[in-house]
Amino acid sequence: MMQNDVVVIGGGISGLSLAYYCVQAGMKTTLLEKNESLGGSFASPQYSSNGKKFWMELGAHTCYSSYQNLLDIVEGCGVTNTIIPRAKVPFTLFVDGKIRSIVSQLNILELLVSVPNLFKLKKTGLSVRSYYSKIVGEKNYEEVIRHFFNAVPSQQTDNFPADMMFKSRPKRKDVLKNYTFQNGLQSVARAIAAKSGLNVFTSQDVNSVVYKDGLYEIRSAGGGEYSAKTLVLATPSLVTSKLLKESNPDLAQHLAKLKAADVDSVGVIVRKENSKLKPVAALISPNDVFFSVVSRDTVPDDNYRGFVFHFQPGLDEKTKRSRITEVLGIGFSKIEHTEAKHNTVPTLQLGHHQWLEKTDQLLKGKKSLLLTGNYFGGMAIEDCVSRSKSEFARMKG
Ligand SMILES: Cc1cc2nc3c(=O)[nH]c(=O)nc-3n(C[C@H](O)[C@H](O)[C@H](O)COP(=O)(O)OP(=O)(O)OC[C@H]3O[C@@H](n4cnc5c(N)ncnc54)[C@H](O)[C@@H]3O)c2cc1C
């Protein structure tokens, strides 16, 4: 059994960032990831044809100057020079087969009457619906704005805690306001993994965690066996709950209370000359089978365009295919390449702050068990890295 100071289960940005802090502190650290490639929701598959290369984002796509903890890691891995700007193309609505600007769909009078609430109303204790319908007006919220919110975690967000949806954080002035990376966000995952000293094993579907004689014993479906003084769980909440069932039943039960949503993401690449759609950052189509279509027009390419459809789960291939071709206005034969990815996103509900407090109580005194992920303070990349940083500090404190 391979001995470690720390074993991290889950190779998304939450697990990778915690692993990074442990390696920096000189701890022997191993990271185990179920999939063949690292990154989780950092998924930027590369397509190459006749010497022409292209990537698209099947998950996260945008970072901000306020992502200070992420930026520190990017710097630490020596890849700051791969940060690139995103082209200014609009987030738009897609209504009756046509692209419409957000402003054109808003009732301006209702907006003007409601917007002063922005200065009076606090987000704390309010749901996304109750807060934002007062800021933009009930009708504007219902018909326009809620569809943009739903597009963020690809699910209904009416009951999300308003203060966990969009956060204002201090920004770095020396960094672009919003940006991506030369080869997409997954290149950041690869850079962290390449950090010397971190052992990474992919295709390790961990299915058993046992705590014995002061050590965690971790086993994967393929027969991998690892042991560690400290265990980090950086998997979706329900996976974490299952893995803790034997060693920490109280935490397992508490984690099982959280819900998560599945997202079926399908990316298509088309030749530039075959797509007539005007450049957009994203299309949001109210009450459609997809929550959003995220385009690669934010990093324009000479040869190709990429569109990633974030579908509701459970649709058959035919339904997805026909909606893709309808929206893009092209026949399926004009699609050069397709990629698919399954993403899991947390369903945060009002009352999540109380759930978090109880989590802290249950983790008290358990310095050898660290929990990170996108279901703590929020699901933005910086929320994940901040959680990892604070869990690392709890272990060291
Ligand atoms: C479509 C989409 C778009 C987004 N866009 C943005 C954005 O633009 N900006 C932003 O800030 N945030 C964005 N987010 C949110 C953010 O990207 C995610 O919250 C974050 O990347 C999640 O990271 P994570 O490591 O917590 O989870 P994940 O990325 O889900 O990683 C968890 C990992 O655990 C692995 N795993 C699961 N079970 C096991 C097991 N049994 N054994 C071993 N490994 C296991 C999984 O394979 C996965 O790799 C987006 C999310 C999605 C889904």
Short mmCIF file of C-alpha atoms and ligand atoms in Angstrom, two decimals:
data_model
loop_
_atom_site.label_atom_id
_atom_site.label_comp_id
_atom_site.label_asym_id
_atom_site.label_seq_id
_atom_site.Cartn_x
_atom_site.Cartn_y
_atom_site.Cartn_z
CA MET A 1 0.00 0.00 0.00
CA MET A 2 1.46 3.35 -1.09
CA GLN A 3 2.15 5.53 2.02
CA ASN A 4 1.51 9.29 1.92
CA ASP A 5 1.18 12.30 4.15
CA VAL A 6 -1.91 13.33 2.19
CA VAL A 7 -4.20 11.63 -0.32
CA VAL A 8 -6.59 13.87 -2.27
CA ILE A 9 -9.61 12.24 -3.93
CA GLY A 10 -10.95 14.25 -6.89
CA GLY A 11 -8.93 16.06 -9.54
CA GLY A 12 -11.05 19.16 -10.15
CA ILE A 13 -9.82 22.63 -9.15
CA SER A 14 -10.84 22.00 -5.49
CA GLY A 15 -8.67 18.89 -5.15
CA LEU A 16 -5.83 20.29 -7.26
CA SER A 17 -5.62 23.53 -5.28
CA LEU A 18 -5.54 21.70 -1.93
CA ALA A 19 -2.91 19.31 -3.30
CA TYR A 20 -0.89 22.35 -4.42
CA TYR A 21 -0.89 23.84 -0.90
CA CYS A 22 0.19 20.48 0.58
CA VAL A 23 3.07 20.04 -1.91
CA GLN A 24 4.21 23.62 -1.21
CA ALA A 25 4.34 22.72 2.49
CA GLY A 26 6.63 19.78 1.68
CA MET A 27 4.05 17.04 2.30
CA LYS A 28 4.13 13.81 0.31
CA THR A 29 0.88 14.17 -1.61
CA THR A 30 -1.01 11.86 -3.97
CA LEU A 31 -4.08 12.87 -5.97
CA LEU A 32 -6.54 10.29 -7.29
CA GLU A 33 -8.93 11.10 -10.14
CA LYS A 34 -11.70 8.87 -11.49
CA ASN A 35 -11.53 10.09 -15.10
CA GLU A 36 -8.73 9.58 -17.60
CA SER A 37 -7.93 13.28 -17.57
CA LEU A 38 -7.63 15.81 -14.77
CA GLY A 39 -9.63 18.97 -14.28
CA GLY A 40 -13.23 17.94 -13.53
CA SER A 41 -15.26 20.97 -14.66
CA PHE A 42 -12.05 22.42 -16.12
CA ALA A 43 -12.48 20.55 -19.40
CA SER A 44 -10.95 22.01 -22.56
CA PRO A 45 -10.59 19.13 -25.05
CA GLN A 46 -8.26 19.85 -27.97
CA TYR A 47 -9.32 19.12 -31.55
CA SER A 48 -6.74 18.92 -34.28
CA SER A 49 -7.22 18.49 -38.04
CA ASN A 50 -4.72 19.09 -40.88
CA GLY A 51 -2.37 20.87 -38.49
CA LYS A 52 -5.10 23.23 -37.26
CA LYS A 53 -5.80 23.12 -33.54
CA PHE A 54 -8.87 24.22 -31.63
CA TRP A 55 -10.18 23.81 -28.07
CA MET A 56 -13.49 24.59 -26.41
CA GLU A 57 -14.69 24.71 -22.82
CA LEU A 58 -17.09 21.92 -21.82
CA GLY A 59 -17.28 23.37 -18.30
CA ALA A 60 -15.93 26.56 -16.71
CA HIS A 61 -14.86 29.27 -19.13
CA THR A 62 -14.25 32.61 -17.38
CA CYS A 63 -11.95 33.81 -14.59
CA TYR A 64 -11.93 37.27 -13.02
CA SER A 65 -9.39 39.67 -11.50
CA SER A 66 -11.09 38.96 -8.16
CA TYR A 67 -9.92 35.32 -8.25
CA GLN A 68 -6.88 36.17 -6.11
CA ASN A 69 -6.24 32.73 -4.62
CA LEU A 70 -6.46 31.14 -8.06
CA LEU A 71 -4.09 33.78 -9.44
CA ASP A 72 -1.55 33.05 -6.69
CA ILE A 73 -1.53 29.39 -7.74
CA VAL A 74 -1.30 30.30 -11.44
CA GLU A 75 1.73 32.42 -10.56
CA GLY A 76 3.22 29.68 -8.40
CA CYS A 77 2.96 27.27 -11.33
CA GLY A 78 4.66 29.77 -13.65
CA VAL A 79 1.80 30.07 -16.15
CA THR A 80 0.71 33.70 -15.66
CA ASN A 81 2.03 34.40 -19.15
CA THR A 82 -0.67 32.11 -20.61
CA ILE A 83 -3.50 34.38 -19.38
CA ILE A 84 -5.34 35.87 -22.37
CA PRO A 85 -8.22 38.36 -22.66
CA ARG A 86 -11.73 37.39 -23.68
CA ALA A 87 -13.12 39.23 -26.71
CA LYS A 88 -16.02 41.54 -25.91
CA VAL A 89 -18.95 39.68 -27.44
CA PRO A 90 -22.42 39.83 -25.88
CA PHE A 91 -24.36 37.44 -23.65
CA THR A 92 -27.67 37.28 -25.50
CA LEU A 93 -31.15 35.82 -25.39
CA PHE A 94 -32.35 33.43 -28.07
CA VAL A 95 -36.08 33.98 -28.58
CA ASP A 96 -38.21 32.56 -31.43
CA GLY A 97 -35.09 31.51 -33.31
CA LYS A 98 -33.54 34.99 -33.16
CA ILE A 99 -30.74 36.55 -31.14
CA ARG A 100 -32.01 39.40 -28.94
CA SER A 101 -30.13 41.73 -26.62
CA ILE A 102 -31.04 41.56 -22.93
CA VAL A 103 -31.97 45.23 -22.81
CA SER A 104 -34.45 44.81 -25.69
CA GLN A 105 -36.37 42.25 -23.63
CA LEU A 106 -36.53 44.26 -20.39
CA ASN A 107 -39.39 46.48 -19.32
CA ILE A 108 -37.40 49.67 -18.74
CA LEU A 109 -40.09 51.43 -16.69
CA GLU A 110 -40.32 48.49 -14.26
CA LEU A 111 -36.51 48.40 -14.07
CA LEU A 112 -36.27 52.13 -13.25
CA VAL A 113 -38.89 51.86 -10.52
CA SER A 114 -37.23 48.81 -8.93
CA VAL A 115 -33.49 49.50 -9.22
CA PRO A 116 -33.25 51.93 -6.22
CA ASN A 117 -33.84 48.80 -4.05
CA LEU A 118 -30.25 47.91 -4.88
CA PHE A 119 -29.15 50.50 -2.32
CA LYS A 120 -31.65 49.45 0.38
CA LEU A 121 -31.91 45.68 0.23
CA LYS A 122 -29.38 43.23 1.72
CA LYS A 123 -28.89 39.79 0.12
CA THR A 124 -28.44 37.98 3.44
CA GLY A 125 -31.25 35.52 4.17
CA LEU A 126 -32.95 36.12 0.81
CA SER A 127 -33.33 33.74 -2.11
CA VAL A 128 -32.23 34.72 -5.62
CA ARG A 129 -35.90 35.16 -6.60
CA SER A 130 -36.90 37.28 -3.59
CA TYR A 131 -33.83 39.54 -3.86
CA TYR A 132 -33.49 40.03 -7.62
CA SER A 133 -37.21 40.34 -8.39
CA LYS A 134 -37.14 43.42 -6.15
CA ILE A 135 -34.04 44.82 -7.90
CA VAL A 136 -35.22 44.40 -11.52
CA GLY A 137 -39.00 44.06 -11.02
CA GLU A 138 -41.16 40.89 -10.84
CA LYS A 139 -41.91 40.72 -14.58
CA ASN A 140 -38.32 41.42 -15.68
CA TYR A 141 -37.09 38.76 -13.28
CA GLU A 142 -39.63 36.17 -14.39
CA GLU A 143 -39.29 36.69 -18.15
CA VAL A 144 -35.62 37.63 -18.58
CA ILE A 145 -33.23 37.72 -15.64
CA ARG A 146 -34.02 34.37 -14.00
CA HIS A 147 -32.99 32.59 -17.21
CA PHE A 148 -29.53 34.15 -16.93
CA PHE A 149 -29.25 33.02 -13.32
CA ASN A 150 -30.41 29.50 -14.24
CA ALA A 151 -27.69 29.39 -16.89
CA VAL A 152 -24.93 29.85 -14.29
CA PRO A 153 -25.30 26.48 -12.49
CA SER A 154 -27.48 24.94 -15.28
CA GLN A 155 -30.53 24.45 -13.06
CA GLN A 156 -33.40 26.42 -11.49
CA THR A 157 -31.92 28.98 -9.10
CA ASP A 158 -35.03 30.68 -7.66
CA ASN A 159 -34.30 29.26 -4.19
CA PHE A 160 -30.49 29.66 -4.22
CA PRO A 161 -29.14 31.91 -1.43
CA ALA A 162 -28.76 35.34 -3.10
CA ASP A 163 -25.43 36.01 -1.35
CA MET A 164 -23.89 32.81 -2.79
CA MET A 165 -24.75 33.49 -6.42
CA PHE A 166 -22.56 36.46 -7.32
CA LYS A 167 -20.07 37.76 -4.79
CA SER A 168 -18.19 40.97 -4.79
CA ARG A 169 -14.53 40.36 -3.87
CA PRO A 170 -11.48 42.60 -3.87
CA LYS A 171 -9.95 42.74 -7.36
CA ARG A 172 -6.33 42.66 -8.50
CA LYS A 173 -5.62 45.83 -10.45
CA ASP A 174 -2.71 44.36 -12.42
CA VAL A 175 -4.80 41.59 -13.99
CA LEU A 176 -7.41 41.66 -16.77
CA LYS A 177 -10.98 42.07 -15.44
CA ASN A 178 -11.99 38.79 -17.05
CA TYR A 179 -9.77 36.32 -18.82
CA THR A 180 -9.08 32.79 -19.87
CA PHE A 181 -5.91 30.83 -20.74
CA GLN A 182 -4.16 30.18 -24.08
CA ASN A 183 -5.18 26.50 -24.14
CA GLY A 184 -8.29 26.80 -22.03
CA LEU A 185 -8.82 26.35 -18.29
CA GLN A 186 -7.81 22.70 -18.28
CA SER A 187 -4.25 23.85 -18.97
CA VAL A 188 -4.26 25.29 -15.42
CA ALA A 189 -5.20 21.84 -14.06
CA ARG A 190 -2.32 20.33 -16.03
CA ALA A 191 0.09 23.01 -14.75
CA ILE A 192 -0.84 22.33 -11.11
CA ALA A 193 -0.43 18.58 -11.67
CA ALA A 194 3.00 19.13 -13.19
CA LYS A 195 4.13 20.86 -10.00
CA SER A 196 7.03 18.75 -8.87
CA GLY A 197 6.35 16.44 -5.98
CA LEU A 198 2.66 15.86 -6.64
CA ASN A 199 1.85 12.23 -7.52
CA VAL A 200 -1.18 12.02 -9.78
CA PHE A 201 -3.06 8.84 -10.65
CA THR A 202 -5.95 9.09 -13.10
CA SER A 203 -8.58 6.39 -13.86
CA GLN A 204 -8.81 5.78 -10.09
CA ASP A 205 -12.48 5.45 -9.17
CA VAL A 206 -12.15 5.46 -5.38
CA ASN A 207 -14.81 3.26 -3.79
CA SER A 208 -13.57 2.57 -0.27
CA VAL A 209 -12.16 4.64 2.60
CA VAL A 210 -11.32 2.98 5.92
CA TYR A 211 -9.76 4.63 9.00
CA LYS A 212 -7.46 2.23 10.89
CA ASP A 213 -4.69 2.78 13.46
CA GLY A 214 -4.44 6.53 12.74
CA LEU A 215 -4.24 6.07 8.95
CA TYR A 216 -6.74 6.35 6.13
CA GLU A 217 -6.76 3.37 3.74
CA ILE A 218 -8.08 4.25 0.31
CA ARG A 219 -8.97 1.76 -2.43
CA SER A 220 -10.07 2.25 -6.01
CA ALA A 221 -12.19 0.06 -8.29
CA GLY A 222 -9.14 -0.89 -10.39
CA GLY A 223 -7.29 -2.33 -7.36
CA GLY A 224 -5.25 0.75 -6.39
CA GLU A 225 -4.37 0.92 -2.66
CA TYR A 226 -3.09 4.01 -0.87
CA SER A 227 -2.70 5.09 2.73
CA ALA A 228 -2.38 8.55 4.26
CA LYS A 229 -2.26 10.39 7.56
CA THR A 230 -4.56 13.05 6.10
CA LEU A 231 -7.43 12.51 3.69
CA VAL A 232 -8.85 15.21 1.41
CA LEU A 233 -12.23 14.64 -0.20
CA ALA A 234 -12.75 16.90 -3.21
CA THR A 235 -15.57 15.01 -4.89
CA PRO A 236 -19.25 16.03 -5.33
CA SER A 237 -21.13 16.00 -1.99
CA LEU A 238 -22.98 12.72 -2.60
CA VAL A 239 -19.75 10.89 -3.54
CA THR A 240 -18.05 12.32 -0.44
CA SER A 241 -21.01 11.19 1.67
CA LYS A 242 -20.76 7.61 0.34
CA LEU A 243 -16.99 7.47 0.85
CA LEU A 244 -17.32 8.62 4.50
CA LYS A 245 -20.08 6.17 5.41
CA GLU A 246 -17.81 3.79 7.36
CA SER A 247 -15.17 6.11 8.82
CA ASN A 248 -17.37 9.16 9.61
CA PRO A 249 -21.08 8.21 9.58
CA ASP A 250 -22.20 11.51 11.20
CA LEU A 251 -20.58 13.59 8.44
CA ALA A 252 -21.79 11.16 5.75
CA GLN A 253 -25.38 11.63 6.93
CA HIS A 254 -25.02 15.40 7.04
CA LEU A 255 -23.55 15.52 3.50
CA ALA A 256 -26.36 13.31 2.17
CA LYS A 257 -28.78 16.18 2.87
CA LEU A 258 -27.34 18.21 -0.01
CA LYS A 259 -28.70 17.94 -3.52
CA ALA A 260 -26.83 18.22 -6.80
CA ALA A 261 -27.83 18.53 -10.45
CA ASP A 262 -26.44 16.75 -13.49
CA VAL A 263 -25.60 18.69 -16.63
CA ASP A 264 -25.14 17.06 -20.02
CA SER A 265 -22.70 19.26 -21.89
CA VAL A 266 -22.26 18.75 -25.63
CA GLY A 267 -19.70 20.78 -27.57
CA VAL A 268 -19.71 21.08 -31.35
CA ILE A 269 -17.04 22.50 -33.63
CA VAL A 270 -17.99 23.98 -37.01
CA ARG A 271 -15.93 25.53 -39.77
CA LYS A 272 -16.11 29.29 -39.56
CA GLU A 273 -17.50 29.65 -43.09
CA ASN A 274 -20.38 27.27 -42.26
CA SER A 275 -21.75 29.27 -39.35
CA LYS A 276 -23.80 32.40 -39.99
CA LEU A 277 -24.62 33.12 -36.32
CA LYS A 278 -23.29 36.51 -35.24
CA PRO A 279 -20.48 36.36 -32.62
CA VAL A 280 -21.81 35.84 -29.09
CA ALA A 281 -20.40 34.87 -25.69
CA ALA A 282 -23.50 32.83 -24.90
CA LEU A 283 -27.10 32.22 -25.92
CA ILE A 284 -29.77 31.83 -23.29
CA SER A 285 -33.09 30.50 -24.50
CA PRO A 286 -35.90 30.79 -21.90
CA ASN A 287 -37.63 27.49 -21.05
CA ASP A 288 -35.60 25.47 -23.55
CA VAL A 289 -34.06 21.97 -23.27
CA PHE A 290 -30.69 23.63 -22.66
CA PHE A 291 -29.74 26.19 -20.01
CA SER A 292 -27.16 27.95 -22.16
CA VAL A 293 -24.96 27.67 -25.23
CA VAL A 294 -21.45 28.92 -24.43
CA SER A 295 -19.45 29.89 -27.51
CA ARG A 296 -15.70 30.07 -28.20
CA ASP A 297 -16.21 33.45 -29.91
CA THR A 298 -14.62 34.98 -26.80
CA VAL A 299 -11.30 33.64 -28.16
CA PRO A 300 -11.81 34.01 -31.92
CA ASP A 301 -10.13 31.49 -34.23
CA ASP A 302 -9.31 31.81 -37.94
CA ASN A 303 -10.75 28.41 -38.88
CA TYR A 304 -13.34 27.17 -36.43
CA ARG A 305 -16.14 28.16 -34.07
CA GLY A 306 -17.18 26.12 -31.04
CA PHE A 307 -20.55 25.99 -29.24
CA VAL A 308 -21.15 24.10 -26.01
CA PHE A 309 -24.78 23.25 -25.21
CA HIS A 310 -25.47 22.72 -21.49
CA PHE A 311 -28.52 20.45 -21.65
CA GLN A 312 -30.96 19.33 -18.99
CA PRO A 313 -30.10 15.74 -18.00
CA GLY A 314 -31.93 12.72 -19.39
CA LEU A 315 -32.55 13.85 -22.99
CA ASP A 316 -32.06 11.34 -25.81
CA GLU A 317 -29.36 11.89 -28.44
CA LYS A 318 -31.89 12.68 -31.19
CA THR A 319 -33.48 15.53 -29.19
CA LYS A 320 -30.07 17.05 -28.40
CA ARG A 321 -28.87 16.71 -31.98
CA SER A 322 -31.92 18.29 -33.53
CA ARG A 323 -31.89 21.22 -31.07
CA ILE A 324 -28.18 21.82 -31.82
CA THR A 325 -28.76 21.96 -35.58
CA GLU A 326 -31.90 24.14 -35.21
CA VAL A 327 -30.13 26.71 -33.03
CA LEU A 328 -27.00 26.82 -35.19
CA GLY A 329 -29.08 26.81 -38.39
CA ILE A 330 -26.94 24.13 -40.08
CA GLY A 331 -27.27 20.48 -41.09
CA PHE A 332 -25.58 17.85 -38.88
CA SER A 333 -23.14 17.03 -41.73
CA LYS A 334 -21.62 20.51 -41.28
CA ILE A 335 -20.54 19.65 -37.73
CA GLU A 336 -16.82 18.95 -37.84
CA HIS A 337 -16.41 17.42 -34.38
CA THR A 338 -18.44 16.70 -31.21
CA GLU A 339 -17.37 16.27 -27.57
CA ALA A 340 -19.55 15.36 -24.58
CA LYS A 341 -19.04 15.76 -20.83
CA HIS A 342 -21.08 15.07 -17.76
CA ASN A 343 -20.83 17.78 -15.10
CA THR A 344 -22.20 17.73 -11.54
CA VAL A 345 -23.17 21.02 -9.91
CA PRO A 346 -24.47 21.62 -6.38
CA THR A 347 -28.07 22.67 -5.74
CA LEU A 348 -27.61 25.29 -3.04
CA GLN A 349 -30.77 26.19 -1.13
CA LEU A 350 -31.76 28.91 1.29
CA GLY A 351 -30.55 27.65 4.68
CA HIS A 352 -27.17 26.57 3.30
CA HIS A 353 -25.38 28.83 5.79
CA GLN A 354 -26.84 26.78 8.67
CA TRP A 355 -25.74 23.59 6.89
CA LEU A 356 -22.22 25.06 6.70
CA GLU A 357 -22.17 25.91 10.41
CA LYS A 358 -23.13 22.33 11.28
CA THR A 359 -20.39 21.06 8.92
CA ASP A 360 -17.81 23.13 10.81
CA GLN A 361 -19.04 21.65 14.11
CA LEU A 362 -18.79 18.09 12.77
CA LEU A 363 -15.26 18.71 11.46
CA LYS A 364 -14.03 20.25 14.73
CA GLY A 365 -11.00 18.35 16.03
CA LYS A 366 -10.74 16.25 12.85
CA LYS A 367 -7.58 17.73 11.41
CA SER A 368 -6.78 14.63 9.41
CA LEU A 369 -9.96 14.92 7.34
CA LEU A 370 -10.34 17.86 4.95
CA LEU A 371 -13.43 18.52 2.83
CA THR A 372 -13.39 20.82 -0.16
CA GLY A 373 -15.50 21.34 -3.28
CA ASN A 374 -17.99 23.67 -4.89
CA TYR A 375 -20.79 23.07 -2.37
CA PHE A 376 -19.42 25.19 0.51
CA GLY A 377 -19.32 28.99 0.10
CA GLY A 378 -20.40 28.95 -3.57
CA MET A 379 -19.61 27.23 -6.83
CA ALA A 380 -17.37 29.84 -8.51
CA ILE A 381 -13.77 28.73 -9.10
CA GLU A 382 -12.52 31.18 -6.47
CA ASP A 383 -15.00 29.76 -3.91
CA CYS A 384 -13.47 26.31 -4.50
CA VAL A 385 -9.87 27.53 -4.13
CA SER A 386 -10.76 29.63 -1.04
CA ARG A 387 -12.35 26.58 0.59
CA SER A 388 -9.21 24.53 -0.14
CA LYS A 389 -7.05 27.28 1.34
CA SER A 390 -9.09 27.47 4.54
CA GLU A 391 -9.14 23.66 4.92
CA PHE A 392 -5.36 23.60 4.50
CA ALA A 393 -5.09 26.30 7.21
CA ARG A 394 -7.38 24.22 9.51
CA MET A 395 -5.06 21.24 9.13
CA LYS A 396 -1.99 23.36 9.88
CA GLY A 397 -3.60 25.44 12.65
C1 LIG B 1 -20.81 24.14 -17.25
C2 LIG B 1 -20.12 24.89 -16.13
C3 LIG B 1 -19.64 26.18 -16.35
C4 LIG B 1 -19.01 26.88 -15.32
N1 LIG B 1 -18.48 28.11 -15.57
C5 LIG B 1 -17.77 28.74 -14.62
C6 LIG B 1 -17.07 29.95 -14.90
O1 LIG B 1 -17.05 30.40 -16.05
N2 LIG B 1 -16.40 30.58 -13.89
C7 LIG B 1 -16.41 30.08 -12.61
O2 LIG B 1 -15.82 30.70 -11.72
N3 LIG B 1 -17.03 28.91 -12.31
C8 LIG B 1 -17.69 28.23 -13.29
N4 LIG B 1 -18.28 27.03 -13.02
C9 LIG B 1 -18.15 26.48 -11.67
C10 LIG B 1 -16.79 25.84 -11.42
O3 LIG B 1 -16.17 25.53 -12.62
C11 LIG B 1 -16.95 24.57 -10.61
O4 LIG B 1 -17.73 24.80 -9.45
C12 LIG B 1 -15.59 24.02 -10.19
O5 LIG B 1 -14.73 23.88 -11.30
C13 LIG B 1 -15.80 22.70 -9.47
O6 LIG B 1 -14.56 22.17 -9.11
P1 LIG B 1 -14.49 20.94 -8.10
O7 LIG B 1 -13.10 20.48 -8.08
O8 LIG B 1 -15.14 21.31 -6.81
O9 LIG B 1 -15.46 19.84 -8.74
P2 LIG B 1 -15.29 19.06 -10.10
O10 LIG B 1 -14.67 19.91 -11.11
O11 LIG B 1 -16.63 18.45 -10.37
O12 LIG B 1 -14.24 17.92 -9.74
C14 LIG B 1 -14.57 16.80 -8.96
C15 LIG B 1 -13.69 15.67 -9.45
O13 LIG B 1 -13.88 14.51 -8.63
C16 LIG B 1 -13.78 13.38 -9.46
N5 LIG B 1 -14.41 12.25 -8.79
C17 LIG B 1 -15.71 12.05 -8.53
N6 LIG B 1 -15.90 10.87 -7.91
C18 LIG B 1 -14.67 10.32 -7.74
C19 LIG B 1 -14.21 9.10 -7.15
N7 LIG B 1 -15.04 8.22 -6.60
N8 LIG B 1 -12.87 8.85 -7.18
C20 LIG B 1 -11.99 9.73 -7.73
N9 LIG B 1 -12.39 10.90 -8.31
C21 LIG B 1 -13.72 11.19 -8.31
C22 LIG B 1 -14.53 13.80 -10.72
O14 LIG B 1 -14.24 12.96 -11.82
C23 LIG B 1 -14.03 15.23 -10.89
O15 LIG B 1 -12.87 15.30 -11.70
C24 LIG B 1 -18.88 26.29 -14.04
C25 LIG B 1 -19.35 24.98 -13.82
C26 LIG B 1 -19.95 24.28 -14.86
C27 LIG B 1 -20.41 22.86 -14.61
#
